[in-house]
Amino acid sequence: MSSERQYIDLYAECRNMICSHSADVMNAVRDAAFEDFRRLSFPTRAVERYKYTDIDKLMTPDYGLNLNRLDIPVNPYDAFRCDVPNLSTSLYFVVNDAFHSKVMPKTPLPDGMIVGSLREMAEKSPELVGKYYAKMAATADDALTALNTMLAQDGLFVYVPRGVKAGRAVQVINIIRSDVDLMLNRRVLIVVEDNAEVQLLFCDHAADDRNFLATQVVEAFVGNNASLEMYCMEETHAKNVRLSNLYIKQGRDSRVNHNMITLHNGVTRNRTDVLLSDEGAECNLYGCVIADKEQHVDNNTLITHAAAHCQSNELYKYVLNGSATGAFAGKVYVAKGAQQTVSQMTNQNLCSTKQARMYTQPMLEIYADDVKCAHGSTVGQLNDAALFYMRQRGISLDEARLLLQSAFVNEVIDHIALEPLRDRLHYLVEKRFRGELSKCEGCKLCK
């Protein structure tokens, strides 16, 4: 109970301050989330969905929090130029857990589309934000979601109205910036209404050599015949802890493609829950993890087929070097009556050293009899015969390992629909395998 106590005491002492720097819509669910957090406490490894990550250990250090919303001095263009050659995007910044409104794209968004501060939009349009906020992210079921809900004061709001098709991708750079060890609680709300389409690219970076703890809760509502493509890339550092919960609800004939790329991190746990709530919905989850040293990456997914004629596909690949630890636990739940379900889950992993560890747990739970569902996982090492074949043709051992590892993860990257982003990731993955600091060009940390 020790690690929970500091957050319980913090909320009790600072509740009024937290609420005064947020919006009524967010404050309305804050106290209930606090009560849920007190009841749940942090999950132990005895809890099935948390068996591979020690949450209590991660939450024990005493981090600072910017509850009084002091201005953090940062020029995002000086800190990072996260350019993807030949990719035209609408570029936005989130500094720690607050939307950065001082730098905005010059190109206007389509009529009715909104990308901005969650707090400000909750104040301007409480009916719109209140219709969705905290509706998928249930605080009664998860302590980390409850913690984020009781502490989050701002974040990002993306709204694509009915029938609008965003012509260019929206790129969001999440910058963690602080002169002291910092905990931040970021909230993201995405609403894609019926017959609308949008592509979102999120890039996570840490601009200072401090200990950071980032909790994040993302809720995405995808309407009937709507399309959401979401690409999330993490390039932080070894002192960064990322705990992210993503909740997606899909309507009839909707399409979601989600791709999570972890190139550099400290400790990362990504939870992804998808609800296929109406017929004809399709969901594709892809993940690529490259880890070494003492890095830890845990991806936990749950796809619920609640309606008939839905389709889901999962492909996660890990390459682990050094003493890195990876974990993948994926579950597909097919409810009674969800006939004609088609589902495929695949997790493939390379442990390139004897010290690397991979834990994998694919699961199916099916209550319908007319389905096509399959799942599988593999854990192995680089093919000695292939290495020998390449060495015989004059390729060095290091280069041969690089080529084989790159080819292994390319299957995930090739599912990215944005060709410039796909090409850029091929380049960054190669740099990562070569042991180079794989930040974007222009990053001041690299100079």
mmCIF file of N, CA and C in Angstrom, residues 148-231:
data_model
loop_
_atom_site.group_PDB
_atom_site.id
_atom_site.type_symbol
_atom_site.label_atom_id
_atom_site.label_comp_id
_atom_site.label_asym_id
_atom_site.label_seq_id
_atom_site.Cartn_x
_atom_site.Cartn_y
_atom_site.Cartn_z
ATOM 1 N N ASN A 148 -4.762 7.998 -13.779
ATOM 2 C CA ASN A 148 -4.685 9.016 -14.820
ATOM 3 C C ASN A 148 -5.922 9.911 -14.814
ATOM 4 N N THR A 149 -7.098 9.321 -14.648
ATOM 5 C CA THR A 149 -8.344 10.086 -14.673
ATOM 6 C C THR A 149 -8.438 11.051 -13.503
ATOM 7 N N MET A 150 -7.910 10.671 -12.358
ATOM 8 C CA MET A 150 -8.011 11.553 -11.197
ATOM 9 C C MET A 150 -6.958 12.659 -11.217
ATOM 10 N N LEU A 151 -5.865 12.496 -11.997
ATOM 11 C CA LEU A 151 -4.800 13.489 -12.010
ATOM 12 C C LEU A 151 -4.701 14.283 -13.310
ATOM 13 N N ALA A 152 -5.211 13.755 -14.425
ATOM 14 C CA ALA A 152 -5.060 14.430 -15.718
ATOM 15 C C ALA A 152 -5.781 15.775 -15.715
ATOM 16 N N GLN A 153 -5.105 16.793 -16.245
ATOM 17 C CA GLN A 153 -5.678 18.142 -16.297
ATOM 18 C C GLN A 153 -5.838 18.667 -17.715
ATOM 19 N N ASP A 154 -5.130 18.088 -18.646
ATOM 20 C CA ASP A 154 -5.199 18.527 -20.047
ATOM 21 C C ASP A 154 -4.774 17.365 -20.921
ATOM 22 N N GLY A 155 -4.641 17.636 -22.196
ATOM 23 C CA GLY A 155 -4.243 16.617 -23.142
ATOM 24 C C GLY A 155 -4.614 17.047 -24.550
ATOM 25 N N LEU A 156 -4.944 16.085 -25.372
ATOM 26 C CA LEU A 156 -5.219 16.331 -26.789
ATOM 27 C C LEU A 156 -6.627 15.891 -27.145
ATOM 28 N N PHE A 157 -7.295 16.703 -27.949
ATOM 29 C CA PHE A 157 -8.620 16.362 -28.462
ATOM 30 C C PHE A 157 -8.578 16.410 -29.981
ATOM 31 N N VAL A 158 -8.948 15.298 -30.601
ATOM 32 C CA VAL A 158 -9.032 15.206 -32.065
ATOM 33 C C VAL A 158 -10.468 14.843 -32.423
ATOM 34 N N TYR A 159 -11.091 15.705 -33.236
ATOM 35 C CA TYR A 159 -12.489 15.500 -33.617
ATOM 36 C C TYR A 159 -12.619 15.636 -35.126
ATOM 37 N N VAL A 160 -13.132 14.576 -35.743
ATOM 38 C CA VAL A 160 -13.374 14.573 -37.189
ATOM 39 C C VAL A 160 -14.873 14.382 -37.398
ATOM 40 N N PRO A 161 -15.583 15.421 -37.837
ATOM 41 C CA PRO A 161 -17.047 15.334 -37.942
ATOM 42 C C PRO A 161 -17.503 14.413 -39.058
ATOM 43 N N ARG A 162 -18.770 14.124 -39.040
ATOM 44 C CA ARG A 162 -19.394 13.200 -39.976
ATOM 45 C C ARG A 162 -19.053 13.561 -41.434
ATOM 46 N N GLY A 163 -18.566 12.544 -42.161
ATOM 47 C CA GLY A 163 -18.318 12.700 -43.582
ATOM 48 C C GLY A 163 -17.032 13.411 -43.965
ATOM 49 N N VAL A 164 -16.256 13.893 -42.997
ATOM 50 C CA VAL A 164 -15.026 14.631 -43.299
ATOM 51 C C VAL A 164 -13.857 13.659 -43.455
ATOM 52 N N LYS A 165 -13.100 13.862 -44.508
ATOM 53 C CA LYS A 165 -11.910 13.052 -44.760
ATOM 54 C C LYS A 165 -10.696 13.974 -44.700
ATOM 55 N N ALA A 166 -9.892 13.812 -43.666
ATOM 56 C CA ALA A 166 -8.715 14.668 -43.494
ATOM 57 C C ALA A 166 -7.745 14.417 -44.641
ATOM 58 N N GLY A 167 -7.405 15.458 -45.359
ATOM 59 C CA GLY A 167 -6.573 15.307 -46.546
ATOM 60 C C GLY A 167 -5.130 14.971 -46.247
ATOM 61 N N ARG A 168 -4.631 15.410 -45.102
ATOM 62 C CA ARG A 168 -3.248 15.128 -44.737
ATOM 63 C C ARG A 168 -3.199 14.549 -43.338
ATOM 64 N N ALA A 169 -2.133 13.825 -43.063
ATOM 65 C CA ALA A 169 -1.989 13.208 -41.754
ATOM 66 C C ALA A 169 -1.783 14.269 -40.678
ATOM 67 N N VAL A 170 -2.252 13.979 -39.479
ATOM 68 C CA VAL A 170 -2.023 14.828 -38.309
ATOM 69 C C VAL A 170 -0.876 14.215 -37.514
ATOM 70 N N GLN A 171 0.188 14.995 -37.329
ATOM 71 C CA GLN A 171 1.359 14.523 -36.582
ATOM 72 C C GLN A 171 1.419 15.238 -35.244
ATOM 73 N N VAL A 172 1.539 14.460 -34.182
ATOM 74 C CA VAL A 172 1.592 15.011 -32.826
ATOM 75 C C VAL A 172 2.906 14.593 -32.185
ATOM 76 N N ILE A 173 3.721 15.585 -31.802
ATOM 77 C CA ILE A 173 4.985 15.322 -31.130
ATOM 78 C C ILE A 173 4.778 15.485 -29.631
ATOM 79 N N ASN A 174 4.893 14.388 -28.883
ATOM 80 C CA ASN A 174 4.813 14.429 -27.424
ATOM 81 C C ASN A 174 6.221 14.629 -26.866
ATOM 82 N N ILE A 175 6.475 15.802 -26.313
ATOM 83 C CA ILE A 175 7.797 16.125 -25.774
ATOM 84 C C ILE A 175 7.731 16.127 -24.251
ATOM 85 N N ILE A 176 8.613 15.352 -23.625
ATOM 86 C CA ILE A 176 8.739 15.382 -22.172
ATOM 87 C C ILE A 176 9.916 16.284 -21.835
ATOM 88 N N ARG A 177 9.648 17.315 -21.058
ATOM 89 C CA ARG A 177 10.656 18.352 -20.790
ATOM 90 C C ARG A 177 10.596 18.766 -19.324
ATOM 91 N N SER A 178 11.733 18.645 -18.621
ATOM 92 C CA SER A 178 11.761 19.053 -17.222
ATOM 93 C C SER A 178 13.204 19.124 -16.731
ATOM 94 N N ASP A 179 13.445 20.024 -15.782
ATOM 95 C CA ASP A 179 14.752 20.111 -15.139
ATOM 96 C C ASP A 179 14.848 19.219 -13.908
ATOM 97 N N VAL A 180 13.741 18.613 -13.503
ATOM 98 C CA VAL A 180 13.718 17.705 -12.353
ATOM 99 C C VAL A 180 12.985 16.430 -12.758
ATOM 100 N N ASP A 181 13.110 15.389 -11.956
ATOM 101 C CA ASP A 181 12.363 14.155 -12.204
ATOM 102 C C ASP A 181 10.870 14.474 -12.204
ATOM 103 N N LEU A 182 10.145 13.943 -13.179
ATOM 104 C CA LEU A 182 8.767 14.408 -13.391
ATOM 105 C C LEU A 182 7.825 13.255 -13.722
ATOM 106 N N MET A 183 6.621 13.337 -13.159
ATOM 107 C CA MET A 183 5.514 12.475 -13.542
ATOM 108 C C MET A 183 4.507 13.320 -14.313
ATOM 109 N N LEU A 184 4.041 12.806 -15.426
ATOM 110 C CA LEU A 184 3.035 13.509 -16.213
ATOM 111 C C LEU A 184 1.888 12.556 -16.521
ATOM 112 N N ASN A 185 0.691 13.130 -16.660
ATOM 113 C CA ASN A 185 -0.516 12.337 -16.880
ATOM 114 C C ASN A 185 -1.246 12.911 -18.088
ATOM 115 N N ARG A 186 -1.014 12.280 -19.223
ATOM 116 C CA ARG A 186 -1.524 12.777 -20.497
ATOM 117 C C ARG A 186 -2.830 12.071 -20.855
ATOM 118 N N ARG A 187 -3.773 12.860 -21.374
ATOM 119 C CA ARG A 187 -5.059 12.309 -21.800
ATOM 120 C C ARG A 187 -5.285 12.649 -23.274
ATOM 121 N N VAL A 188 -5.793 11.689 -24.017
ATOM 122 C CA VAL A 188 -6.074 11.890 -25.440
ATOM 123 C C VAL A 188 -7.479 11.369 -25.733
ATOM 124 N N LEU A 189 -8.276 12.187 -26.411
ATOM 125 C CA LEU A 189 -9.623 11.803 -26.819
ATOM 126 C C LEU A 189 -9.741 11.986 -28.327
ATOM 127 N N ILE A 190 -10.083 10.902 -29.028
ATOM 128 C CA ILE A 190 -10.202 10.901 -30.484
ATOM 129 C C ILE A 190 -11.623 10.502 -30.855
ATOM 130 N N VAL A 191 -12.290 11.326 -31.640
ATOM 131 C CA VAL A 191 -13.648 11.034 -32.094
ATOM 132 C C VAL A 191 -13.671 11.138 -33.623
ATOM 133 N N VAL A 192 -13.957 10.028 -34.277
ATOM 134 C CA VAL A 192 -14.073 9.987 -35.740
ATOM 135 C C VAL A 192 -15.513 9.575 -36.044
ATOM 136 N N GLU A 193 -16.308 10.532 -36.477
ATOM 137 C CA GLU A 193 -17.733 10.262 -36.664
ATOM 138 C C GLU A 193 -18.003 9.450 -37.933
ATOM 139 N N ASP A 194 -19.271 9.117 -38.169
ATOM 140 C CA ASP A 194 -19.667 8.261 -39.287
ATOM 141 C C ASP A 194 -19.111 8.783 -40.606
ATOM 142 N N ASN A 195 -18.574 7.840 -41.418
ATOM 143 C CA ASN A 195 -18.087 8.136 -42.777
ATOM 144 C C ASN A 195 -16.916 9.119 -42.803
ATOM 145 N N ALA A 196 -16.212 9.288 -41.698
ATOM 146 C CA ALA A 196 -15.051 10.176 -41.632
ATOM 147 C C ALA A 196 -13.761 9.355 -41.674
ATOM 148 N N GLU A 197 -12.658 10.022 -42.015
ATOM 149 C CA GLU A 197 -11.365 9.353 -42.116
ATOM 150 C C GLU A 197 -10.268 10.275 -41.595
ATOM 151 N N VAL A 198 -9.271 9.686 -40.902
ATOM 152 C CA VAL A 198 -8.134 10.468 -40.430
ATOM 153 C C VAL A 198 -6.934 9.544 -40.220
ATOM 154 N N GLN A 199 -5.754 10.102 -40.433
ATOM 155 C CA GLN A 199 -4.491 9.423 -40.158
ATOM 156 C C GLN A 199 -3.758 10.213 -39.085
ATOM 157 N N LEU A 200 -3.340 9.533 -38.017
ATOM 158 C CA LEU A 200 -2.667 10.175 -36.887
ATOM 159 C C LEU A 200 -1.300 9.547 -36.676
ATOM 160 N N LEU A 201 -0.295 10.398 -36.488
ATOM 161 C CA LEU A 201 1.066 9.948 -36.203
ATOM 162 C C LEU A 201 1.509 10.574 -34.894
ATOM 163 N N PHE A 202 1.779 9.735 -33.881
ATOM 164 C CA PHE A 202 2.246 10.199 -32.584
ATOM 165 C C PHE A 202 3.716 9.820 -32.410
ATOM 166 N N CYS A 203 4.539 10.780 -31.997
ATOM 167 C CA CYS A 203 5.957 10.533 -31.760
ATOM 168 C C CYS A 203 6.295 10.960 -30.334
ATOM 169 N N ASP A 204 6.809 10.041 -29.536
ATOM 170 C CA ASP A 204 7.156 10.335 -28.143
ATOM 171 C C ASP A 204 8.660 10.556 -28.018
ATOM 172 N N HIS A 205 9.044 11.696 -27.411
ATOM 173 C CA HIS A 205 10.449 12.025 -27.209
ATOM 174 C C HIS A 205 10.658 12.571 -25.804
ATOM 175 N N ALA A 206 11.849 12.370 -25.261
ATOM 176 C CA ALA A 206 12.236 12.955 -23.976
ATOM 177 C C ALA A 206 13.399 13.904 -24.225
ATOM 178 N N ALA A 207 13.230 15.184 -23.849
ATOM 179 C CA ALA A 207 14.196 16.221 -24.214
ATOM 180 C C ALA A 207 15.254 16.452 -23.148
ATOM 181 N N ASP A 208 15.123 15.824 -21.987
ATOM 182 C CA ASP A 208 16.087 16.052 -20.907
ATOM 183 C C ASP A 208 16.488 14.721 -20.288
ATOM 184 N N ASP A 209 17.693 14.707 -19.745
ATOM 185 C CA ASP A 209 18.240 13.493 -19.141
ATOM 186 C C ASP A 209 17.812 13.416 -17.677
ATOM 187 N N ARG A 210 16.502 13.212 -17.478
ATOM 188 C CA ARG A 210 15.924 13.082 -16.151
ATOM 189 C C ARG A 210 15.094 11.802 -16.080
ATOM 190 N N ASN A 211 14.701 11.424 -14.866
ATOM 191 C CA ASN A 211 13.784 10.293 -14.693
ATOM 192 C C ASN A 211 12.363 10.776 -14.955
ATOM 193 N N PHE A 212 11.675 10.118 -15.887
ATOM 194 C CA PHE A 212 10.315 10.504 -16.245
ATOM 195 C C PHE A 212 9.377 9.317 -16.073
ATOM 196 N N LEU A 213 8.171 9.610 -15.601
ATOM 197 C CA LEU A 213 7.086 8.630 -15.533
ATOM 198 C C LEU A 213 5.890 9.226 -16.256
ATOM 199 N N ALA A 214 5.477 8.604 -17.333
ATOM 200 C CA ALA A 214 4.361 9.110 -18.132
ATOM 201 C C ALA A 214 3.223 8.107 -18.104
ATOM 202 N N THR A 215 2.073 8.522 -17.557
ATOM 203 C CA THR A 215 0.862 7.728 -17.719
ATOM 204 C C THR A 215 0.040 8.376 -18.831
ATOM 205 N N GLN A 216 -0.579 7.550 -19.626
ATOM 206 C CA GLN A 216 -1.375 8.047 -20.750
ATOM 207 C C GLN A 216 -2.613 7.183 -20.917
ATOM 208 N N VAL A 217 -3.749 7.839 -21.113
ATOM 209 C CA VAL A 217 -4.991 7.138 -21.437
ATOM 210 C C VAL A 217 -5.530 7.742 -22.726
ATOM 211 N N VAL A 218 -5.745 6.886 -23.715
ATOM 212 C CA VAL A 218 -6.270 7.302 -25.017
ATOM 213 C C VAL A 218 -7.604 6.611 -25.241
ATOM 214 N N GLU A 219 -8.624 7.408 -25.565
ATOM 215 C CA GLU A 219 -9.930 6.869 -25.942
ATOM 216 C C GLU A 219 -10.207 7.257 -27.388
ATOM 217 N N ALA A 220 -10.547 6.257 -28.207
ATOM 218 C CA ALA A 220 -10.835 6.501 -29.619
ATOM 219 C C ALA A 220 -12.197 5.909 -29.964
ATOM 220 N N PHE A 221 -13.077 6.757 -30.492
ATOM 221 C CA PHE A 221 -14.412 6.345 -30.908
ATOM 222 C C PHE A 221 -14.495 6.471 -32.432
ATOM 223 N N VAL A 222 -14.714 5.355 -33.094
ATOM 224 C CA VAL A 222 -14.713 5.308 -34.554
ATOM 225 C C VAL A 222 -16.116 4.925 -35.007
ATOM 226 N N GLY A 223 -16.770 5.843 -35.711
ATOM 227 C CA GLY A 223 -18.178 5.662 -36.061
ATOM 228 C C GLY A 223 -18.404 4.692 -37.201
ATOM 229 N N ASN A 224 -19.661 4.602 -37.632
ATOM 230 C CA ASN A 224 -20.031 3.686 -38.711
ATOM 231 C C ASN A 224 -19.336 4.084 -40.013
ATOM 232 N N ASN A 225 -18.751 3.084 -40.669
ATOM 233 C CA ASN A 225 -18.078 3.287 -41.953
ATOM 234 C C ASN A 225 -16.984 4.351 -41.865
ATOM 235 N N ALA A 226 -16.393 4.514 -40.691
ATOM 236 C CA ALA A 226 -15.310 5.474 -40.488
ATOM 237 C C ALA A 226 -13.970 4.744 -40.498
ATOM 238 N N SER A 227 -12.891 5.524 -40.667
ATOM 239 C CA SER A 227 -11.561 4.932 -40.760
ATOM 240 C C SER A 227 -10.576 5.715 -39.898
ATOM 241 N N LEU A 228 -9.818 4.991 -39.081
ATOM 242 C CA LEU A 228 -8.769 5.580 -38.256
ATOM 243 C C LEU A 228 -7.484 4.802 -38.463
ATOM 244 N N GLU A 229 -6.434 5.502 -38.924
ATOM 245 C CA GLU A 229 -5.090 4.943 -38.970
ATOM 246 C C GLU A 229 -4.264 5.675 -37.923
ATOM 247 N N MET A 230 -3.657 4.927 -37.029
ATOM 248 C CA MET A 230 -2.904 5.531 -35.935
ATOM 249 C C MET A 230 -1.543 4.860 -35.824
ATOM 250 N N TYR A 231 -0.506 5.682 -35.938
ATOM 251 C CA TYR A 231 0.869 5.209 -35.841
ATOM 252 C C TYR A 231 1.514 5.859 -34.622
#
